[in-house]
Coordinates of C-alpha atoms in Angstrom, one line a residue:
X6 CA -16.5 -4.0 -25.1
X7 CA -17.5 -0.3 -24.1
X8 CA -13.8 -0.3 -22.4
X9 CA -11.6 -1.9 -24.6
X10 CA -13.1 1.1 -27.4
X11 CA -12.4 3.7 -25.3
X12 CA -8.8 1.6 -24.9
X13 CA -8.3 1.4 -28.5
X14 CA -9.4 4.9 -28.5
X15 CA -6.7 6.5 -26.2
X16 CA -4.3 3.9 -27.9
X17 CA -5.3 5.6 -31.1
X18 CA -4.3 9.3 -29.8
X19 CA -0.9 7.5 -28.9
X20 CA -1.6 7.8 -25.0
X21 CA -0.9 3.9 -25.2
X22 CA -0.2 3.9 -21.0
X23 CA -3.3 4.8 -20.6
X24 CA -5.0 2.3 -23.0
X25 CA -2.4 -0.4 -22.3
X26 CA -4.4 0.1 -18.3
X27 CA -7.8 0.5 -19.7
X28 CA -7.9 -3.2 -21.0
X29 CA -5.8 -4.5 -18.2
X30 CA -8.9 -3.1 -16.4
X31 CA -11.8 -5.0 -18.8
X32 CA -10.3 -8.0 -17.9
X33 CA -10.7 -7.7 -14.7
X34 CA -13.7 -6.9 -14.8
X35 CA -14.0 -9.6 -16.9
X36 CA -12.9 -11.6 -14.4
X37 CA -14.6 -10.7 -11.6
X38 CA -17.7 -11.9 -13.8
X39 CA -17.2 -14.8 -14.8
X40 CA -16.1 -15.2 -11.0
X41 CA -19.8 -13.7 -9.9
X42 CA -21.8 -14.9 -13.4
X43 CA -23.0 -18.5 -13.9
X44 CA -22.3 -20.9 -16.7
X45 CA -25.4 -19.3 -18.5
X46 CA -25.3 -15.5 -17.9
X47 CA -21.2 -15.8 -18.3
X48 CA -21.7 -15.9 -22.3
X49 CA -18.9 -15.7 -24.6
X50 CA -16.8 -15.3 -21.0
X51 CA -17.4 -19.0 -19.9
X52 CA -14.5 -21.0 -22.1
X53 CA -12.8 -23.4 -19.8
X54 CA -14.1 -24.0 -16.2
X55 CA -14.9 -21.5 -14.0
X56 CA -11.5 -21.2 -11.8
X57 CA -10.0 -21.5 -15.1
X58 CA -11.3 -18.6 -16.6
X59 CA -10.9 -16.6 -13.7
X60 CA -7.0 -17.4 -13.3
X61 CA -7.2 -16.5 -17.0
X62 CA -8.0 -13.2 -17.2
X63 CA -6.8 -12.0 -13.6
X64 CA -3.2 -13.4 -14.4
X65 CA -3.4 -11.5 -17.8
X66 CA -5.4 -8.4 -15.9
X67 CA -2.7 -8.4 -13.8
X68 CA 1.2 -8.7 -16.8
X69 CA -0.9 -6.1 -19.1
X70 CA -1.1 -4.1 -15.5
X71 CA 2.2 -4.6 -14.8
X72 CA 3.9 -3.7 -17.7
X73 CA 1.7 -0.6 -17.9
X74 CA 3.1 0.5 -14.8
X75 CA 6.7 -0.5 -15.2
X76 CA 7.6 0.9 -18.7
X77 CA 8.4 4.4 -19.6
X78 CA 7.8 6.0 -22.0
X79 CA 4.5 7.9 -22.0
X80 CA 1.9 9.8 -21.6
X81 CA 0.1 7.1 -18.3
X82 CA -2.5 10.8 -17.5

């Protein structure tokens, strides 16, 4: 949640590409945590089965990072 809060701050400061990259990174962190933690430890990360959750988080992260790095028109420094 801290990564997403920093991303929201960066988006609010008109650095939307940095914010989007941070959201993608947060999704990757969620995917890794879902893969390594048990169902009980995962808490709210556990929605469906472990494989479905991991693939969903990783897929969304990949899509978010793809959009971030392919669309031009904003600072990414």
